Coordinates of C-alpha atoms and ligand atoms in Angstrom, one line a residue:
M101 CA 91.9 66.5 66.3
F102 CA 92.5 63.1 68.0
V103 CA 92.5 60.4 65.4
F104 CA 93.1 57.4 67.6
R105 CA 93.4 53.9 66.2
D106 CA 91.6 51.4 68.4
E107 CA 94.7 49.2 68.8
T108 CA 96.5 52.0 70.6
A109 CA 93.9 52.2 73.3
L110 CA 95.1 51.8 76.9
G111 CA 92.1 49.8 77.8
K112 CA 88.3 49.7 78.3
V113 CA 86.0 51.3 80.8
V114 CA 84.8 48.7 83.3
S115 CA 83.1 51.0 85.9
V116 CA 81.3 54.4 85.7
D117 CA 80.4 56.7 88.5
T118 CA 79.5 60.4 88.5
G119 CA 82.7 62.0 87.4
T120 CA 84.9 58.9 87.9
V121 CA 85.5 55.9 85.7
V122 CA 87.7 52.9 86.1
V123 CA 89.6 51.5 83.1
Q124 CA 91.0 48.1 82.9
V125 CA 94.4 47.9 81.2
H126 CA 95.5 44.5 79.8
A127 CA 98.8 45.2 78.3
P128 CA 101.3 45.8 81.1
D129 CA 103.6 47.9 78.8
R130 CA 100.8 50.4 78.3
L131 CA 100.3 50.6 82.0
Q132 CA 103.9 51.7 82.4
R133 CA 103.2 54.7 80.1
L134 CA 100.6 56.0 82.5
Q135 CA 101.3 58.2 85.5
V136 CA 99.1 59.9 88.0
N137 CA 97.9 63.3 86.8
R138 CA 98.3 62.4 83.2
L139 CA 95.5 63.3 80.8
V140 CA 93.5 60.7 79.0
V141 CA 90.8 60.8 76.3
L142 CA 87.6 58.6 76.6
Q143 CA 85.2 57.9 73.9
A144 CA 81.7 59.2 74.5
R145 CA 79.3 60.9 72.1
P146 CA 80.6 61.2 68.6
G147 CA 82.6 64.4 68.2
Q148 CA 82.6 65.0 72.0
P149 CA 85.4 63.0 73.6
L150 CA 85.7 63.3 77.4
I151 CA 89.0 64.3 79.0
G152 CA 90.1 62.8 82.3
V153 CA 93.0 62.9 84.7
V154 CA 94.6 59.8 86.1
R155 CA 94.0 59.6 89.8
K156 CA 95.1 56.2 90.8
I157 CA 96.8 53.2 89.2
T158 CA 96.4 49.7 90.9
R159 CA 97.8 46.4 89.9
Q160 CA 96.0 43.4 91.4
M161 CA 97.6 39.9 91.1
D162 CA 95.5 36.8 91.3
G163 CA 92.4 38.6 92.0
E164 CA 92.7 38.6 95.8
G165 CA 91.5 41.5 97.8
V166 CA 90.5 43.8 95.0
D167 CA 90.2 47.4 96.3
E168 CA 86.5 47.6 97.1
E169 CA 86.3 51.3 96.5
T170 CA 87.9 51.0 93.1
L171 CA 85.9 48.1 91.9
P172 CA 83.0 46.9 93.9
G173 CA 82.2 43.3 93.5
L174 CA 84.6 42.4 90.7
T175 CA 87.3 39.8 90.9
L176 CA 89.7 38.8 88.2
S177 CA 92.9 36.8 88.0
E178 CA 95.1 39.6 86.9
S179 CA 93.8 43.1 86.7
N180 CA 95.4 46.5 86.2
F181 CA 93.0 49.3 87.0
V182 CA 93.2 53.0 86.4
R183 CA 90.9 55.3 88.2
I184 CA 90.2 58.5 86.2
A185 CA 88.5 61.7 87.3
L186 CA 86.6 63.2 84.4
V187 CA 87.4 66.9 84.0
G188 CA 85.6 68.1 80.9
T189 CA 84.5 67.6 77.4
L190 CA 86.2 68.5 74.1
F191 CA 83.7 69.6 71.6
H192 CA 85.0 69.2 68.0
R193 CA 82.4 71.7 67.0
D194 CA 80.4 74.0 69.2
R195 CA 78.2 76.9 68.1
G196 CA 80.2 77.4 64.9
Q197 CA 83.5 77.2 66.7
R198 CA 86.0 74.4 66.2
H199 CA 87.6 72.7 69.1
V200 CA 86.2 74.1 72.3
F201 CA 87.0 72.6 75.7
R202 CA 84.5 73.0 78.6
R203 CA 84.8 71.9 82.2
S204 CA 81.3 70.3 82.0
L205 CA 80.3 66.7 81.5
E206 CA 77.2 66.4 79.4
A207 CA 77.7 62.6 78.8
V208 CA 79.5 59.9 80.6
P209 CA 81.3 57.0 78.8
Q210 CA 79.6 53.7 78.4
I211 CA 81.0 50.4 79.7
D212 CA 83.6 49.1 77.2
A213 CA 84.3 52.6 75.8
L214 CA 88.0 53.0 74.8
C215 CA 90.5 55.1 76.7
F216 CA 93.6 56.6 75.1
A217 CA 96.6 58.4 76.5
L218 CA 96.9 62.1 75.6
E219 CA 100.5 62.7 74.6
G220 CA 102.9 64.3 72.2
P221 CA 101.5 66.5 69.5
D222 CA 97.9 65.7 70.5
L223 CA 98.7 67.0 74.0
T224 CA 100.2 70.2 72.6
A225 CA 97.2 70.7 70.4
F226 CA 94.8 70.0 73.2
M227 CA 96.5 72.3 75.7
Q228 CA 96.3 75.0 73.1
V229 CA 92.6 74.5 72.9
V230 CA 92.5 74.6 76.7
S231 CA 94.4 77.8 76.7
Q232 CA 92.0 79.2 74.1
I233 CA 94.8 80.3 71.9
G234 CA 93.6 81.0 68.4
A235 CA 95.4 80.1 65.2
G236 CA 98.5 82.0 64.4
D237 CA 99.7 81.9 68.1
T238 CA 99.7 85.7 68.3
E239 CA 98.2 85.5 71.8
A240 CA 100.4 82.7 73.1
L241 CA 102.6 83.3 76.1
S242 CA 105.1 80.4 76.4
L243 CA 106.0 79.1 79.8
G244 CA 108.1 76.1 78.9
S245 CA 107.0 72.5 78.5
Y246 CA 104.9 69.9 80.4
T247 CA 106.7 67.9 83.0
L248 CA 105.0 64.7 81.9
D249 CA 105.6 65.3 78.3
A250 CA 108.7 67.4 77.5
G251 CA 107.8 67.4 73.8
A252 CA 104.6 69.4 74.3
A253 CA 104.9 73.2 74.6
A254 CA 103.1 74.8 77.6
L255 CA 101.3 77.9 76.3
L256 CA 99.0 80.3 78.0
N257 CA 96.5 82.8 76.5
G258 CA 98.3 86.1 77.0
N259 CA 95.1 88.1 76.9
R260 CA 93.4 86.1 79.6
F261 CA 96.4 85.9 81.7
F262 CA 96.6 89.7 82.2
Q263 CA 92.9 90.5 81.9
R264 CA 91.9 88.8 85.1
H265 CA 95.1 89.1 87.2
A266 CA 97.5 86.4 88.1
V267 CA 99.6 85.1 91.0
V268 CA 103.0 83.5 91.0
V269 CA 103.6 81.8 94.4
G270 CA 106.2 79.5 95.8
S271 CA 108.6 79.1 98.7
T272 CA 111.8 81.0 98.5
G273 CA 114.1 79.5 96.0
S274 CA 111.4 77.7 94.1
G275 CA 111.9 79.8 90.9
K276 CA 109.4 82.7 91.1
S277 CA 111.8 85.3 90.0
W278 CA 113.0 83.3 87.1
T279 CA 109.4 82.6 86.1
T280 CA 108.7 86.3 86.4
A281 CA 111.7 87.1 84.2
R282 CA 110.4 84.6 81.6
L283 CA 107.0 86.3 81.6
L284 CA 108.6 89.8 81.4
E285 CA 110.9 89.1 78.5
Q286 CA 108.1 87.9 76.4
V287 CA 106.1 91.0 77.3
A288 CA 109.2 93.1 76.6
D289 CA 109.5 91.6 73.1
L290 CA 106.1 92.9 72.1
P291 CA 106.3 96.1 70.0
N292 CA 104.0 98.2 72.2
A293 CA 104.4 96.5 75.6
N294 CA 103.4 98.4 78.7
A295 CA 104.3 97.0 82.2
L296 CA 105.7 98.2 85.5
V297 CA 107.7 95.9 87.8
F298 CA 108.0 96.8 91.5
D299 CA 111.4 95.4 92.2
I300 CA 112.2 95.9 95.9
H301 CA 115.6 94.3 96.1
G302 CA 117.0 95.3 92.7
E303 CA 116.8 91.6 91.6
Y304 CA 115.7 92.4 88.1
R305 CA 118.6 94.8 87.3
T306 CA 120.1 92.1 85.1
L307 CA 117.3 91.9 82.6
T308 CA 118.6 93.4 79.4
G309 CA 117.4 94.4 76.0
S310 CA 115.7 97.4 74.4
G311 CA 112.3 96.2 75.7
F312 CA 113.3 97.1 79.2
R313 CA 113.8 100.4 80.9
H314 CA 115.5 100.5 84.3
L315 CA 114.2 103.2 86.7
R316 CA 115.4 103.8 90.2
V317 CA 113.7 105.7 93.0
A318 CA 116.2 108.4 94.1
G319 CA 118.4 107.6 97.1
P320 CA 120.2 110.0 99.4
A321 CA 123.3 110.1 97.2
D322 CA 121.2 111.4 94.3
L323 CA 120.3 114.5 96.3
D324 CA 123.9 115.7 96.5
E325 CA 124.6 115.0 93.0
G326 CA 121.4 116.7 91.9
T327 CA 121.0 113.8 89.5
A328 CA 119.1 115.0 86.5
S329 CA 118.9 111.6 84.9
P330 CA 115.4 110.9 83.8
D331 CA 115.8 107.3 85.1
V332 CA 116.2 108.5 88.7
L333 CA 112.6 108.9 89.9
Y334 CA 111.3 111.5 92.3
L335 CA 107.9 110.7 93.6
P336 CA 106.8 114.0 95.2
Y337 CA 104.8 114.1 98.4
W338 CA 102.0 116.1 96.8
L339 CA 101.0 113.0 94.8
L340 CA 100.0 111.2 97.9
N341 CA 96.3 111.3 98.5
Y342 CA 94.9 112.6 101.8
D343 CA 94.6 109.1 103.4
A344 CA 98.3 108.4 102.6
L345 CA 99.5 111.8 103.8
R346 CA 97.5 111.6 106.9
T347 CA 99.0 108.2 107.9
L348 CA 102.4 109.4 106.9
L349 CA 102.4 112.5 109.0
V350 CA 100.0 111.9 111.9
E351 CA 101.0 109.6 114.8
R352 CA 98.1 107.1 115.1
S353 CA 98.6 106.6 118.8
D354 CA 98.3 110.3 119.6
Q355 CA 95.1 111.0 121.4
N356 CA 94.7 114.1 119.3
A357 CA 95.2 112.2 116.0
P358 CA 91.7 112.7 114.6
N359 CA 91.8 116.5 115.1
Q360 CA 95.4 116.7 113.7
S361 CA 94.3 114.7 110.6
M362 CA 91.4 117.1 110.0
L363 CA 93.7 120.1 110.4
I364 CA 96.3 118.6 108.0
G365 CA 93.5 118.0 105.4
R366 CA 92.3 121.5 105.8
L367 CA 95.7 123.1 105.5
V368 CA 96.7 120.9 102.5
R369 CA 93.6 121.9 100.7
E370 CA 94.3 125.6 101.4
A371 CA 97.9 125.2 100.3
K372 CA 96.8 123.6 97.0
E373 CA 94.4 126.4 96.5
K374 CA 97.2 128.9 97.2
F375 CA 99.3 127.1 94.6
L376 CA 96.6 127.3 91.9
Q377 CA 96.1 131.0 92.6
E378 CA 99.8 131.8 92.3
A379 CA 100.3 129.6 89.3
D380 CA 97.4 131.4 87.6
R381 CA 95.4 128.2 87.1
K382 CA 92.2 129.5 88.5
D383 CA 90.4 127.3 86.0
L384 CA 91.2 124.4 88.3
L385 CA 89.9 125.9 91.4
A386 CA 86.3 124.9 90.9
G387 CA 86.9 121.2 90.8
F388 CA 90.0 120.4 92.8
T389 CA 89.9 118.3 96.0
V390 CA 92.4 117.6 98.7
D391 CA 93.3 114.4 96.7
S392 CA 94.0 116.2 93.4
P393 CA 97.5 115.9 92.0
I394 CA 98.4 119.5 92.6
P395 CA 101.7 120.6 94.2
F396 CA 101.7 122.5 97.5
D397 CA 104.2 124.2 99.7
L398 CA 104.9 122.0 102.7
D399 CA 106.8 124.7 104.5
W400 CA 103.7 126.9 104.3
V401 CA 101.7 124.1 105.9
L402 CA 104.4 123.7 108.6
S403 CA 104.4 127.4 109.5
R404 CA 100.6 127.4 109.7
L405 CA 100.8 124.5 112.1
G406 CA 103.3 126.5 114.1
E407 CA 100.8 129.3 114.3
H408 CA 98.0 127.1 115.4
N409 CA 100.2 125.6 118.1
E410 CA 100.7 129.0 119.7
A411 CA 97.4 130.6 118.9
M412 CA 95.4 132.4 121.5
E413 CA 91.8 133.6 121.3
V414 CA 89.3 135.7 123.2
N415 CA 86.6 133.9 125.1
P416 CA 83.4 135.5 123.9
H417 CA 81.7 135.2 127.3
T418 CA 84.4 136.2 129.7
K419 CA 86.3 138.4 127.2
K420 CA 89.5 137.0 128.6
E421 CA 92.3 135.6 126.4
R422 CA 92.6 131.8 126.4
Q423 CA 94.4 129.1 124.4
A424 CA 92.9 128.4 121.0
E425 CA 91.8 124.9 119.9
F426 CA 95.2 123.6 118.8
N427 CA 97.4 125.6 121.2
N428 CA 100.2 123.4 122.5
K429 CA 98.7 120.3 120.9
L430 CA 100.7 120.1 117.7
G431 CA 104.3 120.0 119.0
R432 CA 104.7 116.3 118.2
L433 CA 103.1 116.6 114.8
I434 CA 105.4 119.4 113.9
A435 CA 108.5 117.6 115.1
R436 CA 107.4 114.5 113.2
L437 CA 106.8 116.4 110.0
E438 CA 110.2 118.2 110.3
A439 CA 112.0 115.0 111.0
K440 CA 110.3 113.3 108.0
T441 CA 111.2 116.1 105.6
Q442 CA 114.8 116.3 106.7
D443 CA 115.4 112.6 106.6
R444 CA 117.7 112.1 103.7
R445 CA 116.2 108.7 102.9
H446 CA 112.9 110.5 102.1
G447 CA 114.7 112.7 99.6
F448 CA 112.7 111.2 96.7
L449 CA 109.5 112.5 98.3
F450 CA 110.6 115.9 99.6
G451 CA 113.6 116.7 97.4
G452 CA 114.4 117.2 93.8
R453 CA 112.8 120.6 93.6
P454 CA 112.2 123.0 91.8
A455 CA 111.2 120.7 88.9
T456 CA 109.3 118.2 91.1
G457 CA 107.3 121.1 92.6
E458 CA 105.7 122.1 89.4
L459 CA 102.3 121.2 88.2
G460 CA 103.7 119.7 84.9
Y461 CA 105.9 117.3 86.8
L462 CA 103.0 115.0 86.9
D463 CA 103.0 114.8 83.1
T464 CA 106.7 114.1 83.0
L465 CA 106.4 111.3 85.6
V466 CA 103.3 109.8 84.0
E467 CA 105.0 109.6 80.6
R468 CA 108.1 108.0 82.1
L469 CA 106.1 105.4 84.1
L470 CA 102.9 104.7 82.1
A471 CA 103.5 105.3 78.4
G472 CA 103.7 102.1 76.3
R473 CA 106.8 101.5 74.3
R474 CA 105.5 103.5 71.3
G475 CA 104.5 106.3 73.6
Q476 CA 108.1 106.8 74.9
S477 CA 110.2 109.5 73.2
D478 CA 112.9 107.0 72.3
E479 CA 110.5 104.2 71.7
K480 CA 112.4 101.9 74.0
G481 CA 111.5 100.1 77.2
G482 CA 107.8 99.1 77.4
V483 CA 108.6 97.1 80.5
K484 CA 109.7 99.6 83.2
I485 CA 111.5 98.0 86.1
I486 CA 111.4 100.3 89.1
D487 CA 114.1 99.6 91.7
F488 CA 112.7 100.5 95.2
S489 CA 115.7 99.2 97.1
E490 CA 116.6 102.6 98.6
V491 CA 113.1 103.3 99.9
P492 CA 112.9 102.8 103.7
S493 CA 110.8 99.8 104.4
D494 CA 108.4 101.5 106.7
I495 CA 107.1 103.7 104.0
L496 CA 107.6 101.2 101.1
P497 CA 103.9 100.2 101.0
L498 CA 102.7 103.8 100.7
I499 CA 105.2 104.6 98.0
I500 CA 104.5 101.5 95.9
A501 CA 100.7 102.1 96.3
M502 CA 101.2 105.7 95.2
V503 CA 102.7 104.5 91.9
A504 CA 100.0 101.8 91.5
G505 CA 97.4 104.4 92.3
L506 CA 98.9 106.8 89.7
A507 CA 98.5 104.1 87.1
F508 CA 94.9 103.4 88.0
S509 CA 93.9 107.1 88.1
V510 CA 95.6 107.8 84.7
Q511 CA 93.8 104.8 83.2
Q512 CA 90.5 106.0 84.7
W513 CA 90.9 109.5 83.2
T514 CA 91.8 108.2 79.8
P515 CA 88.9 107.7 77.3
S516 CA 88.4 104.0 76.9
D517 CA 89.1 104.0 73.1
R518 CA 92.6 105.5 73.7
R519 CA 93.5 103.5 76.8
H520 CA 96.7 101.4 76.5
P521 CA 96.6 98.4 78.9
I522 CA 99.2 98.1 81.5
A523 CA 100.3 95.2 83.8
L524 CA 101.8 95.8 87.3
F525 CA 104.2 93.1 88.4
C526 CA 104.3 93.1 92.2
D527 CA 107.3 91.1 93.4
E528 CA 107.5 90.2 97.1
A529 CA 103.9 91.4 97.4
H530 CA 103.4 90.2 101.0
N531 CA 105.6 93.2 102.0
Y532 CA 103.2 95.8 100.7
I533 CA 99.9 94.1 100.0
S534 CA 99.7 92.6 103.5
D535 CA 96.8 90.8 105.0
L536 CA 98.2 91.6 108.4
A537 CA 98.1 95.3 108.0
Q538 CA 96.6 97.0 111.0
D539 CA 93.6 99.3 110.6
D540 CA 94.5 102.8 109.7
S541 CA 98.2 102.1 109.3
E542 CA 100.3 103.1 106.3
A543 CA 100.3 99.5 105.2
R544 CA 96.5 99.4 105.3
V545 CA 96.2 102.5 103.1
A546 CA 98.4 100.7 100.6
V547 CA 96.4 97.5 100.7
R548 CA 93.2 99.5 100.0
T549 CA 94.7 100.8 96.8
F550 CA 95.6 97.4 95.6
E551 CA 92.2 95.9 96.6
R552 CA 90.5 98.6 94.5
L553 CA 92.8 97.8 91.6
A554 CA 92.2 94.1 91.9
K555 CA 88.4 94.6 91.9
E556 CA 88.1 97.3 89.3
G557 CA 91.4 97.2 87.4
R558 CA 90.1 95.0 84.6
K559 CA 87.6 97.6 83.5
Y560 CA 90.4 100.1 83.1
G561 CA 93.0 97.9 81.5
V562 CA 95.2 97.4 84.6
G563 CA 96.3 93.9 85.2
L564 CA 98.0 92.7 88.4
V565 CA 100.6 90.0 88.7
I566 CA 101.1 89.2 92.3
I567 CA 104.4 87.4 93.2
S568 CA 104.9 86.1 96.7
Q569 CA 106.5 83.5 98.8
R570 CA 103.8 83.9 101.5
P571 CA 100.4 83.9 99.7
A572 CA 98.7 83.4 103.1
E573 CA 100.0 86.8 104.1
V574 CA 98.9 88.7 101.0
S575 CA 95.6 90.4 101.2
R576 CA 92.8 87.8 100.8
T577 CA 90.7 90.2 98.7
V578 CA 93.6 90.8 96.2
I579 CA 94.5 87.1 95.9
S580 CA 91.0 86.0 95.5
Q581 CA 90.6 88.3 92.5
C582 CA 93.5 86.6 90.7
N583 CA 92.1 84.2 88.2
N584 CA 95.4 82.7 87.0
V585 CA 97.7 80.8 89.2
I586 CA 101.3 79.8 88.7
A587 CA 102.1 77.8 91.8
M588 CA 105.6 76.6 92.4
R589 CA 106.9 74.5 95.2
L590 CA 105.1 75.5 98.4
T591 CA 106.0 73.8 101.7
N592 CA 104.0 75.8 104.2
A593 CA 100.6 74.3 104.9
E594 CA 98.8 77.6 105.3
D595 CA 100.2 78.8 102.0
Q596 CA 99.1 75.5 100.3
S597 CA 95.6 75.9 101.5
R598 CA 95.4 79.5 100.2
V599 CA 96.4 78.2 96.8
R600 CA 94.0 75.2 97.1
S601 CA 91.2 77.6 97.7
L602 CA 91.9 79.2 94.3
L603 CA 91.4 76.0 92.5
P604 CA 87.9 74.8 91.3
D605 CA 86.6 71.9 93.5
T606 CA 87.1 69.1 91.1
L607 CA 90.7 70.1 90.5
A608 CA 91.7 70.7 94.2
G609 CA 93.7 67.5 94.0
F610 CA 96.3 69.3 92.1
A611 CA 97.3 71.2 95.2
D612 CA 98.7 67.9 96.6
L613 CA 101.5 68.4 94.0
L614 CA 102.7 71.7 95.6
P615 CA 105.2 70.3 98.1
V616 CA 106.7 67.9 95.6
L617 CA 107.4 70.2 92.7
D618 CA 111.0 70.6 91.6
V619 CA 112.8 74.0 91.4
G620 CA 111.5 75.7 88.3
E621 CA 108.4 73.6 88.1
A622 CA 104.8 74.9 88.5
V623 CA 101.2 73.9 88.6
V624 CA 99.5 76.3 86.2
V625 CA 95.8 76.9 86.0
G626 CA 93.2 79.6 85.5
D627 CA 91.5 81.6 82.9
A628 CA 94.5 81.4 80.6
S629 CA 94.5 77.6 80.9
L630 CA 91.3 75.8 82.0
L631 CA 93.0 72.6 83.1
P632 CA 95.7 72.5 85.7
A633 CA 99.0 71.3 84.2
R634 CA 102.4 70.6 85.7
V635 CA 104.8 72.7 83.8
R636 CA 108.6 72.9 83.7
I637 CA 109.3 76.7 83.3
A638 CA 112.0 77.3 80.7
E639 CA 114.9 79.5 81.7
P640 CA 114.7 83.2 80.9
R641 CA 117.3 84.7 78.5
S642 CA 118.8 86.9 81.2
K643 CA 118.6 85.6 84.7
P644 CA 117.5 87.7 87.7
D645 CA 120.1 88.4 90.3
S646 CA 118.7 85.9 92.8
L647 CA 120.9 87.3 95.6
T648 CA 121.6 83.8 96.9
V649 CA 124.9 83.8 98.8
E650 CA 127.0 80.6 98.4
F651 CA 128.2 80.4 102.0
W652 CA 130.4 77.3 101.6
T653 CA 132.0 78.4 98.4
R654 CA 132.7 81.9 99.7
W655 CA 134.1 80.6 102.9
S656 CA 136.3 78.3 100.8
A657 CA 137.8 81.2 98.8
D658 CA 141.1 82.4 100.1
N659 CA 140.7 86.2 99.6
N660 CA 139.5 89.2 101.5
P661 CA 136.4 90.8 99.8
G662 CA 137.1 93.9 101.9
G663 CA 133.6 95.4 101.8
L664 CA 133.4 96.4 105.5
S665 CA 134.8 100.0 105.3
N666 CA 132.5 100.7 102.4
A667 CA 129.6 99.5 104.5
C668 CA 130.5 101.8 107.4
E669 CA 130.7 104.8 105.1
A670 CA 127.6 103.9 103.2
W671 CA 125.7 103.5 106.5
R672 CA 126.9 106.9 107.7
R673 CA 125.9 108.5 104.4
Q674 CA 122.7 106.4 104.2
S675 CA 123.6 105.6 100.6
F676 CA 125.8 103.2 98.7
V677 CA 129.1 105.0 98.3
T678 CA 129.9 105.8 94.7
T679 CA 133.6 106.5 95.1
A680 CA 135.5 103.5 96.6
V681 CA 136.8 104.1 100.1
Q682 CA 140.4 103.1 100.5
P683 CA 140.8 100.3 103.0
V684 CA 142.7 101.2 106.2
A685 CA 145.7 99.1 105.3
A686 CA 146.2 101.0 102.0
L687 CA 146.0 104.3 103.8
E688 CA 148.6 103.2 106.4
A689 CA 150.9 102.0 103.6
E690 CA 150.5 105.4 101.9
I691 CA 151.5 107.2 105.1
A692 CA 154.5 105.1 105.7
Ligands
ADP724 N1 113.0 77.5 85.4 C1 114.1 77.2 86.1 N2 115.0 76.3 85.5 C2 116.1 76.0 86.1 N3 116.5 76.5 87.3 C3 115.7 77.4 87.9 C4 114.5 77.7 87.3 N4 113.9 78.6 88.1 C5 114.8 78.8 89.2 N5 115.9 78.0 89.1 C6 117.0 78.0 90.0 O1 116.5 78.3 91.3 C7 117.2 79.5 91.9 C8 116.2 80.3 92.6 O2 115.3 80.8 91.7 P1 114.5 82.2 92.0 O3 113.6 82.5 90.8 O4 115.4 83.3 92.4 O5 113.6 81.8 93.3 P2 112.5 82.6 94.1 O6 112.4 84.0 93.4 O7 111.3 81.8 94.1 O8 113.1 82.8 95.5 C9 117.8 80.1 90.6 O9 119.0 80.8 91.0 C10 118.1 79.0 89.7 O10 119.3 78.4 90.0
MG725 MG1 112.6 86.0 94.1

C-alpha cells in the first residue's frame, strides 16, 4: 500500500510539534489540490507512515508577518504552509496482520520528511483499512462516496456498525430517512437479515422488495373488519410488564397512587395465576412473576377492583362494621381503566381476542417480529417495518418499548449458540427515548427499557440504530452508548455539542463541519470507521416518503384536492376511512 514517488510529494516538513506538523509546499499547483480536512501521508519509520488531516492552509507573500503560531521565527520570501494534525499510524505489518490503522502516534516525522496527498484508489484502500473490512468485502456496508474524492467508495464495517450501536442525527430535511433507507436496503439484501424498524409516521411504507415486510399496528378500523391479516399487529396488554401497566393504568397525581399500584400488581398476579390454572399449565405456576408473558382477564381485574371499592369489614376491636382499606378510593382508577379499554384507538392493546388472549399468541407474535428471514414461513422479509402511525402519541413510548423489550427478552432466553442477531432502527427516537421524560411517567418507563438495551444489548445480539433530529433530547445514556455516528447537517448548537461529545478529543474539530454539510452529506466516524470522514450518502433504491409538502407548488395547482369530508369522517371514526366518502356537491347533484 502507498507506493509514492518522491516527485509527487506535496512538500516537506518544516516544523514538528506534538501531534501537529507544518509542511511547506513549493509548487502552487499542488497547493490547490489540498483542502482543509483532507488526509495526507507523512514519511516516518519505514513501514509505518503517519496519517494526518489538513487543518489550515496559509499562503504568505514576501515573507511579511508570517503567522507566529504556524511558524515561529521563520521568514521566507514566498511560503505556502499547511498545518496538519496527526491522527494515527498505518502499520504495513502488525502482529502478523497486514495493514492495520491505529489512532496512536509512536513516532513523529523528521524535518524534511515528505508529505503526500491521500487520494483516489489509495484513499479507498486506506479507508477500507480504517473501516477494518477484510478481503472479499463481505462485511462492507456501502454508504456512498467521499465528498472530497468522489472516486473513493465510503465503506463501513457492517459487523462493527451494528455490534456497538449507532446514531444517525441531523436537522429535519438533512437526509436522515434517506440514509436510513440506504442502510436498510443493504441489510434487506442479506439472505438471513433480521431487523425491526420503528416507523412512527409511515415514512418507510415505500421501501419495496422481498427483503422487506410491512407490518402495521392495528387501528380502530381493523377492529370492525376483524382483520385477520398477519401483517396487522395486535400487541396485547398482557405483554406489558408491571411497570408499564402501572404507569398506563394508575394516575400518578392521585394521592392514593402507591396503594393503587400495589393493588394492581397483586390482582394482575392473581389473574395470571387463575389463567394458568384454567389453561391447565400448572407447570408454569412455580416460576411465574407479575412480569411473565401470561395472558390474564382484565375484566376479572376490573370486577375485583369494584369489589374492593365497596368492601366493608368488621373492626376487630369495636366489632362494628367499617369501610375496608380501598373502600371508595378506587373510583377514578376504575373509571380510567374502563375508559382506556373502551377507547377504540387502544384496540390493538385490548382487542383482537380470542386469538390474542391465548398463551400461544406470544409465539405467533415473536415469529412475526423477531425471526430472521430464514426463520419466516415464507422466507421473505428479514427487515420488518412496523408502522406505528395509528398508535396514540401518549402511549407510543410504552408500546414501542414493549416491542423492543420483547426483542431483548427473547434474545436473552435464547441459548447463545442459536441466537440470531437483530437490529432495532428507532426513527424519530426523541419521541420515545426522551431525555426529558419525567420520573415515573410512561415515557420514563420506555426510556429505561432502551437504556438497558443500549447497555446490555451487545451481549445478546441486539443492536440499536437511533435516528433523531434532536440528539440533545434523546436519553444521554442511550446516545453515549452509541459507538458509531452518522452526523448530517445540524444547525442547533445544543445538538452539535451532543455530537461533539461523541467524538474523540483529537477529532472534535470535525464537529465544526456539522452546520455546513449539504443535504445528503454526513460526517461518519466510530467503531466501524476509525477516522471521521465526510461522506456523500448515495441515494437509496426506493425513497422514503419524506412527507414534505410543496406549499407553493400545491397552491399553484388549479384543482380541488377535496380531502376535507374524508378528514371529518376519519376523525369521527378515529380511523382513516377505507371507503371514499362522496363530497357534498356530488350528493346534491345526485338528489337533483
Ligand atoms: N443522499 C441524498 N442524496 C440526494 N438527496 C437527498 C439525499 N438525502 C436526502 N435528500 C433530499 O432531502 C430530502 C429530505 O430527506 P429526508 O431523508 O427525508 O430528511 P430527514 O429524514 O432528515 O428529515 C429528500 O426528500 C431528498 O430530496
Ligand atoms: Mg425523516
